[in-house]
Coordinates of N, CA, C and O in Angstrom, one line a residue:
X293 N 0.8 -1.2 0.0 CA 0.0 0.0 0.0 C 0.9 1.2 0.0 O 1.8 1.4 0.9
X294 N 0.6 2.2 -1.1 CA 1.3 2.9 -1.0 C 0.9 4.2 0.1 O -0.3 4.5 0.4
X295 N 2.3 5.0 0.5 CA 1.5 6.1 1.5 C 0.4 7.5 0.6 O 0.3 8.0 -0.5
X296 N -0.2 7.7 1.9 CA -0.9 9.0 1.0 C -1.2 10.5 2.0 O -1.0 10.8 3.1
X297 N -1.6 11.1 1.1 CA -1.4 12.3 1.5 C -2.9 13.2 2.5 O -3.8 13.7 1.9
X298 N -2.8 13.2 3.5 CA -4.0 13.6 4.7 C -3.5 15.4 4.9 O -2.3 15.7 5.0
X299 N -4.6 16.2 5.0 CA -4.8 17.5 5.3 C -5.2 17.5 7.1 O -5.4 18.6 7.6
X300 N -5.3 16.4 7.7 CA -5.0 16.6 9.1 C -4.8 15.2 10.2 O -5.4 14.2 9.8
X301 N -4.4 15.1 10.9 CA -4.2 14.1 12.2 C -5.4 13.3 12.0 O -5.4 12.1 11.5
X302 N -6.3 13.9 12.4 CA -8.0 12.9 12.3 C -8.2 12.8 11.0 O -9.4 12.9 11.0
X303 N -8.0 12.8 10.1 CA -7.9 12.0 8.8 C -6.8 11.2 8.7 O -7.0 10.4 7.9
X304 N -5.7 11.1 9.1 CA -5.0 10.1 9.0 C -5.0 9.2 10.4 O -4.5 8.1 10.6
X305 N -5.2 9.5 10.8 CA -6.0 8.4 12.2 C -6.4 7.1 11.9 O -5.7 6.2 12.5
X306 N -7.2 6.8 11.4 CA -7.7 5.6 10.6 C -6.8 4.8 10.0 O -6.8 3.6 10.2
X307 N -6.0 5.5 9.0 CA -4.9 4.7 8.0 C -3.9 4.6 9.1 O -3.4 3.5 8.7
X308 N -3.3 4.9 10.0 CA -2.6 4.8 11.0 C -3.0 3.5 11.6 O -2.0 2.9 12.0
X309 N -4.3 2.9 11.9 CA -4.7 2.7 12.4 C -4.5 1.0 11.8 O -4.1 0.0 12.3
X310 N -5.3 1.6 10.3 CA -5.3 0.2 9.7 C -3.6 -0.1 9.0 O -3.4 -1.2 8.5
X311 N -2.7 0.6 9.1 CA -0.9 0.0 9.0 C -0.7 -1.1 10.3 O 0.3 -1.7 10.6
X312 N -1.7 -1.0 10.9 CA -1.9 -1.8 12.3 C -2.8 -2.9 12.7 O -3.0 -3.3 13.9
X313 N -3.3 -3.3 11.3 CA -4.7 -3.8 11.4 C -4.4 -5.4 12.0 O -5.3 -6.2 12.1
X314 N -3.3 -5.7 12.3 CA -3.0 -7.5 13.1 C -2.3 -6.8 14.4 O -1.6 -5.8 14.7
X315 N -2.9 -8.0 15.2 CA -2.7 -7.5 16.9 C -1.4 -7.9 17.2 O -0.9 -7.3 18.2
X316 N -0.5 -8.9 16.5 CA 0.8 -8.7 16.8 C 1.4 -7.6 16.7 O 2.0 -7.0 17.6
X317 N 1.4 -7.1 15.4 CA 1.6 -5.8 15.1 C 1.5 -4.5 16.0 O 2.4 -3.6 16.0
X318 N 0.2 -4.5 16.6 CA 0.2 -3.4 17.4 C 0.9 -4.0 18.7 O 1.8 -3.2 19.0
X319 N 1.0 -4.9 19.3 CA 1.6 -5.8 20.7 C 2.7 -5.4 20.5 O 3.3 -4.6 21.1
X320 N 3.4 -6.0 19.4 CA 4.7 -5.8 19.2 C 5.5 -4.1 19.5 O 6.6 -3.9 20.0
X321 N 4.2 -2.9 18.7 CA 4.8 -1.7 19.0 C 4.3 -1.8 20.7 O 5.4 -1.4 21.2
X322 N 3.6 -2.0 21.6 CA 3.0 -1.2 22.5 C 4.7 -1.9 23.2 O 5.6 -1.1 23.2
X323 N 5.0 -3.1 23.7 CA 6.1 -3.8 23.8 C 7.3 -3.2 23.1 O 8.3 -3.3 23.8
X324 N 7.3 -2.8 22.3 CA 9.2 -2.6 22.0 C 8.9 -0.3 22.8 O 9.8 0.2 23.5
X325 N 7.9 0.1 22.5 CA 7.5 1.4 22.4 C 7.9 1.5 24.5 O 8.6 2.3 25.0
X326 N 7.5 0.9 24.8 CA 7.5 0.6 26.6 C 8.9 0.3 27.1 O 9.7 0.9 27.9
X327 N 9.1 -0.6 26.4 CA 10.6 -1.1 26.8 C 11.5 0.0 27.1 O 12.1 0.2 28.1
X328 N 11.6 0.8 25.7 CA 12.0 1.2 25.0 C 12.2 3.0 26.2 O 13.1 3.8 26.4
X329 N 11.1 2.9 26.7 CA 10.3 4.1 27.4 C 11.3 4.0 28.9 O 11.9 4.9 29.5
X330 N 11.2 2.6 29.0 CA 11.3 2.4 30.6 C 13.0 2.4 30.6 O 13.7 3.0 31.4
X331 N 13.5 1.7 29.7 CA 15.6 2.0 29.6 C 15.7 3.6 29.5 O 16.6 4.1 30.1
X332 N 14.9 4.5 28.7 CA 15.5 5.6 28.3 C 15.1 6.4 29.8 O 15.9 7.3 30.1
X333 N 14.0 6.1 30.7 CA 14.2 6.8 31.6 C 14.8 6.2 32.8 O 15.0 7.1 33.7
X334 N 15.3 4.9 33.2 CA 16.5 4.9 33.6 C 17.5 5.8 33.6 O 17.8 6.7 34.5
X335 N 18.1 5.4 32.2 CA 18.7 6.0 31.4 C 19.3 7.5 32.1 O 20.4 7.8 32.5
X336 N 18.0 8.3 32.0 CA 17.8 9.7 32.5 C 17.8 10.0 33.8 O 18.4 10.9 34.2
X337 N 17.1 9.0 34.6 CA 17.5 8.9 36.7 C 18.4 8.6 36.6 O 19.0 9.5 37.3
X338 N 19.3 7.9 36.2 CA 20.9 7.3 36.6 C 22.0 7.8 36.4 O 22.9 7.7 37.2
X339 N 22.0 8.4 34.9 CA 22.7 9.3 34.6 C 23.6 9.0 33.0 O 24.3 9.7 32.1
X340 N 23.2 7.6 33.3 CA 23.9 6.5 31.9 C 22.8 6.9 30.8 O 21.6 6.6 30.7
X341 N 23.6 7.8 29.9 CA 23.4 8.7 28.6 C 23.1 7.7 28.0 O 21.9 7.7 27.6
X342 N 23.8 6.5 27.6 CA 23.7 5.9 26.3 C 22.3 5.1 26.4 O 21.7 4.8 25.4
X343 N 21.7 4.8 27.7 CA 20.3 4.1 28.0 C 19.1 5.2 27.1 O 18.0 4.8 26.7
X344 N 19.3 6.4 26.8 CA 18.9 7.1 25.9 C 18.1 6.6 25.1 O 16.9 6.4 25.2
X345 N 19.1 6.5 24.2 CA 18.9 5.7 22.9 C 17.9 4.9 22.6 O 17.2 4.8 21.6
X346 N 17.9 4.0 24.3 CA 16.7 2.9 23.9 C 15.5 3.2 23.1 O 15.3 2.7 22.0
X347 N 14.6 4.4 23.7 CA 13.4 5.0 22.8 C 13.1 4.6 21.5 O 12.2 3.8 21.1
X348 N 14.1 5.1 20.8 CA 13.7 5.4 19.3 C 14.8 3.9 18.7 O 14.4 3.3 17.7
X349 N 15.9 3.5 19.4 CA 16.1 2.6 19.2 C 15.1 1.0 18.9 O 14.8 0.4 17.9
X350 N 15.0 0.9 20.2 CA 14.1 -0.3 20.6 C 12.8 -0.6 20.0 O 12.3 -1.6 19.5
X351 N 12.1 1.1 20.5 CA 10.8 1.1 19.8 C 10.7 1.0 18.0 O 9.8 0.5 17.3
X352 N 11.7 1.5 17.7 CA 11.4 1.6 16.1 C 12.2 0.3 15.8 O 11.7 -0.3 14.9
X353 N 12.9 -0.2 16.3 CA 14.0 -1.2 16.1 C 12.4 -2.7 16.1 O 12.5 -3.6 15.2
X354 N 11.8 -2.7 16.6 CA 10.8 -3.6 17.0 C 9.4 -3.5 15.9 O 8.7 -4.4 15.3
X355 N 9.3 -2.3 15.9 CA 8.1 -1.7 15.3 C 8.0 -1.9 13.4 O 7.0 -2.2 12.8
X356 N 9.3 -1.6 12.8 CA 9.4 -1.4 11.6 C 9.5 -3.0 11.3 O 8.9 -3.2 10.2
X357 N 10.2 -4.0 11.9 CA 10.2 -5.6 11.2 C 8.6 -6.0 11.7 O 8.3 -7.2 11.5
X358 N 7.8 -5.4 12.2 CA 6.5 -5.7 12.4 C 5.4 -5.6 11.4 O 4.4 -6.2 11.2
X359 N 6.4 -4.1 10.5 CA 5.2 -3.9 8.8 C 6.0 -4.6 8.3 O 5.4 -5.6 8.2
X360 N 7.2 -4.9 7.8 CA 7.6 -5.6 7.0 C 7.3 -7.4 7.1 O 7.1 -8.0 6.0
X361 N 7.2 -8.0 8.3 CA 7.5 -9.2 8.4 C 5.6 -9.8 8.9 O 5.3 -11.0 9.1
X362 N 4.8 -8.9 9.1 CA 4.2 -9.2 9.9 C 2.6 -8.6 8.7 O 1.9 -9.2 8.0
X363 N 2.6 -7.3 9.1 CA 1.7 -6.4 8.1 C 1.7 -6.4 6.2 O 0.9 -6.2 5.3
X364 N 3.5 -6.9 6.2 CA 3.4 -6.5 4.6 C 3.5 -5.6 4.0 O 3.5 -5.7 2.7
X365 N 3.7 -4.0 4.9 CA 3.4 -2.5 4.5 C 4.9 -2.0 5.3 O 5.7 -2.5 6.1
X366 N 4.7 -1.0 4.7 CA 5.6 0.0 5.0 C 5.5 0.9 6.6 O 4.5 1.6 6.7
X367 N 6.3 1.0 7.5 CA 5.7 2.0 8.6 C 5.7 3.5 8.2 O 6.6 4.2 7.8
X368 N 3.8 4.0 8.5 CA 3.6 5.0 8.5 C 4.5 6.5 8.5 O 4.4 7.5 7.8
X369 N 5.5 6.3 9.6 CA 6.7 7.0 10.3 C 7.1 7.4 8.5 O 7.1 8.6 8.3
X370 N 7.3 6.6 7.5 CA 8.3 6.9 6.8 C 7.6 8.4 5.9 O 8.2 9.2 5.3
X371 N 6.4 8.4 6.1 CA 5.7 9.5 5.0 C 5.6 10.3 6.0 O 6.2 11.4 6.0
X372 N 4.8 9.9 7.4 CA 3.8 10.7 8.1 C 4.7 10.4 9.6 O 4.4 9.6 10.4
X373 N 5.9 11.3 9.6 CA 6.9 10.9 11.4 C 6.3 11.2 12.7 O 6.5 10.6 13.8
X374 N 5.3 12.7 12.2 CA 5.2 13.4 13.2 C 3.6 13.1 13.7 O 3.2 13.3 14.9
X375 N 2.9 12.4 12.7 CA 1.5 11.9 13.1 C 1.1 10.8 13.8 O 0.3 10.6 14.6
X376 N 2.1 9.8 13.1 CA 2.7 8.7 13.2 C 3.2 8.4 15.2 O 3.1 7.4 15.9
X377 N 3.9 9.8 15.3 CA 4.4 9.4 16.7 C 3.2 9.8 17.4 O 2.7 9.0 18.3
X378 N 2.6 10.7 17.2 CA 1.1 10.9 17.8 C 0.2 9.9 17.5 O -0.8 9.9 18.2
X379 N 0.5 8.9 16.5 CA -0.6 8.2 16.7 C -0.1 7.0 17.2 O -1.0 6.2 17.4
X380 N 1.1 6.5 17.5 CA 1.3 5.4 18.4 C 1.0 5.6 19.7 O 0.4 4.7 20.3
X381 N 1.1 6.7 20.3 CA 1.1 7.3 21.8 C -0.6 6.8 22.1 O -1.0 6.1 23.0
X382 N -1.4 7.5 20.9 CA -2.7 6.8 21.1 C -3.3 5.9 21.1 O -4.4 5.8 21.7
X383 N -2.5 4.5 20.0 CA -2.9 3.4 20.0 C -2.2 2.9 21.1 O -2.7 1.9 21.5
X384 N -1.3 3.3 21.7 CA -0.9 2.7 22.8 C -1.5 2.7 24.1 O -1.5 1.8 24.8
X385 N -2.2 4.2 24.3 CA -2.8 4.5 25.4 C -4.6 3.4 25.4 O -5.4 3.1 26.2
X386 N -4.6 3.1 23.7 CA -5.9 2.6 23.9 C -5.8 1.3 24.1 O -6.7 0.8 24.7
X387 N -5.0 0.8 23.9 CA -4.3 -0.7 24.0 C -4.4 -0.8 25.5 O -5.0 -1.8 26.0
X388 N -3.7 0.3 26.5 CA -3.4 0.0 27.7 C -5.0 0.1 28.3 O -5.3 -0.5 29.3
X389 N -5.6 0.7 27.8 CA -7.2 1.0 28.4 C -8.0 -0.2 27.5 O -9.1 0.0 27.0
X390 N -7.6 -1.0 27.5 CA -8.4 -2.6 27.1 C -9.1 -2.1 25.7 O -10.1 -2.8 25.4
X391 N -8.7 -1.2 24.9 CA -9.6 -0.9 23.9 C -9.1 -1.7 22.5 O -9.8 -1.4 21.6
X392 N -8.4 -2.2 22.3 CA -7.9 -3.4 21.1 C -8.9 -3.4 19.8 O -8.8 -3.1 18.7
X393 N -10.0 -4.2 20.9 CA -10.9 -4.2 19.6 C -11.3 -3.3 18.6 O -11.4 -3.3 17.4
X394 N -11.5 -1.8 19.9 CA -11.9 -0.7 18.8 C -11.0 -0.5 18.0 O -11.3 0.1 17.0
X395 N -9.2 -0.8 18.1 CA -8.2 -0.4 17.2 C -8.7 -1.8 16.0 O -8.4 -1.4 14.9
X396 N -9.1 -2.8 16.0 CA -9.1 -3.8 15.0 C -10.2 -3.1 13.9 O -10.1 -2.8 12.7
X397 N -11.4 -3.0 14.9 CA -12.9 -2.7 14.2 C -12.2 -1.3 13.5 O -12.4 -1.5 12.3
X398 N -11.4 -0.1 13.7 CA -11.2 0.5 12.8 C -10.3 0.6 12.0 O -10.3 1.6 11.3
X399 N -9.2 -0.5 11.9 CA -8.7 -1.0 11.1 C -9.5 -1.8 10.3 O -9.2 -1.5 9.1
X400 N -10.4 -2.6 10.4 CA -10.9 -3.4 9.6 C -11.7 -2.6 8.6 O -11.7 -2.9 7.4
X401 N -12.6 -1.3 9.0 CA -13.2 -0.7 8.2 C -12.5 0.5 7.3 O -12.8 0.7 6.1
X402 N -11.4 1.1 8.0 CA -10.6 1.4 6.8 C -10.1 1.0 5.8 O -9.9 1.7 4.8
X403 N -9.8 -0.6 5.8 CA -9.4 -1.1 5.0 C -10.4 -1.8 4.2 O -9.9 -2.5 3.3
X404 N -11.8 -1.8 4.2 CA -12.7 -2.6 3.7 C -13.0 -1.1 2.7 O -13.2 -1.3 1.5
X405 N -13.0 -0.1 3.0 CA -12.9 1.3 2.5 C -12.6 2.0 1.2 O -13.2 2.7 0.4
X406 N -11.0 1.4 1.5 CA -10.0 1.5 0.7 C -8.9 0.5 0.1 O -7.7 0.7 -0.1
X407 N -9.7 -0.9 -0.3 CA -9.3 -1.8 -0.7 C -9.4 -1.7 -2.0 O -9.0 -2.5 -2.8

């Protein structure tokens, strides 16, 4: 699927949504995105700089063999960086609030959409 071009955040919400439409896929980001969260702020209490890195390391390092190996697609990040991190923060927060399904059910209808 190639990327495409949205005039705002809640229009690209959805296709964000559906780059995510298998629950490994999202598990895999909420897991590498956390890990990823919890070394870098070590990292930051401790004083050990290079624990930094984990963030964008870990989380992308996890997240990108997830569309390739898993989805089939490309990660959103590569068109859309800045929506893309706004919209993990939210699929994550909904993930952590038991809401999964609603990330599937609007994955599934984006994609039934725009198939």
């Amino acid at each position: 699927m190639t990327q495409r071009k949205f005039t705002s955040y809640e229009e690209f919400w959805p296709y964000y949504v559906a780059m995510h439409s298998r629950a490994a896929t999202r598990w895999i980001h909420l897991t590498g995105t956390l890990t990823g969260l919890a070394l870098s702020t070590y990292g930051l209490m401790s004083g050990r700089r290079r624990f930094l890195a984990a963030l964008p390391v870990i989380g992308y390092g996890t997240a990108w063999p997830a569309h390739f190996l898993i989805e089939g697609n490309n990660p959103a990040t590569f068109g859309h960086p800045a929506w893309s991190l706004r919209g993990d923060a939210r699929m994550i927060r909904m993930m952590l609030a038991g809401r999964d399904r609603e990330l599937a059910e609007t994955a599934a209808a984006w994609l039934a959409e725009h198939s």
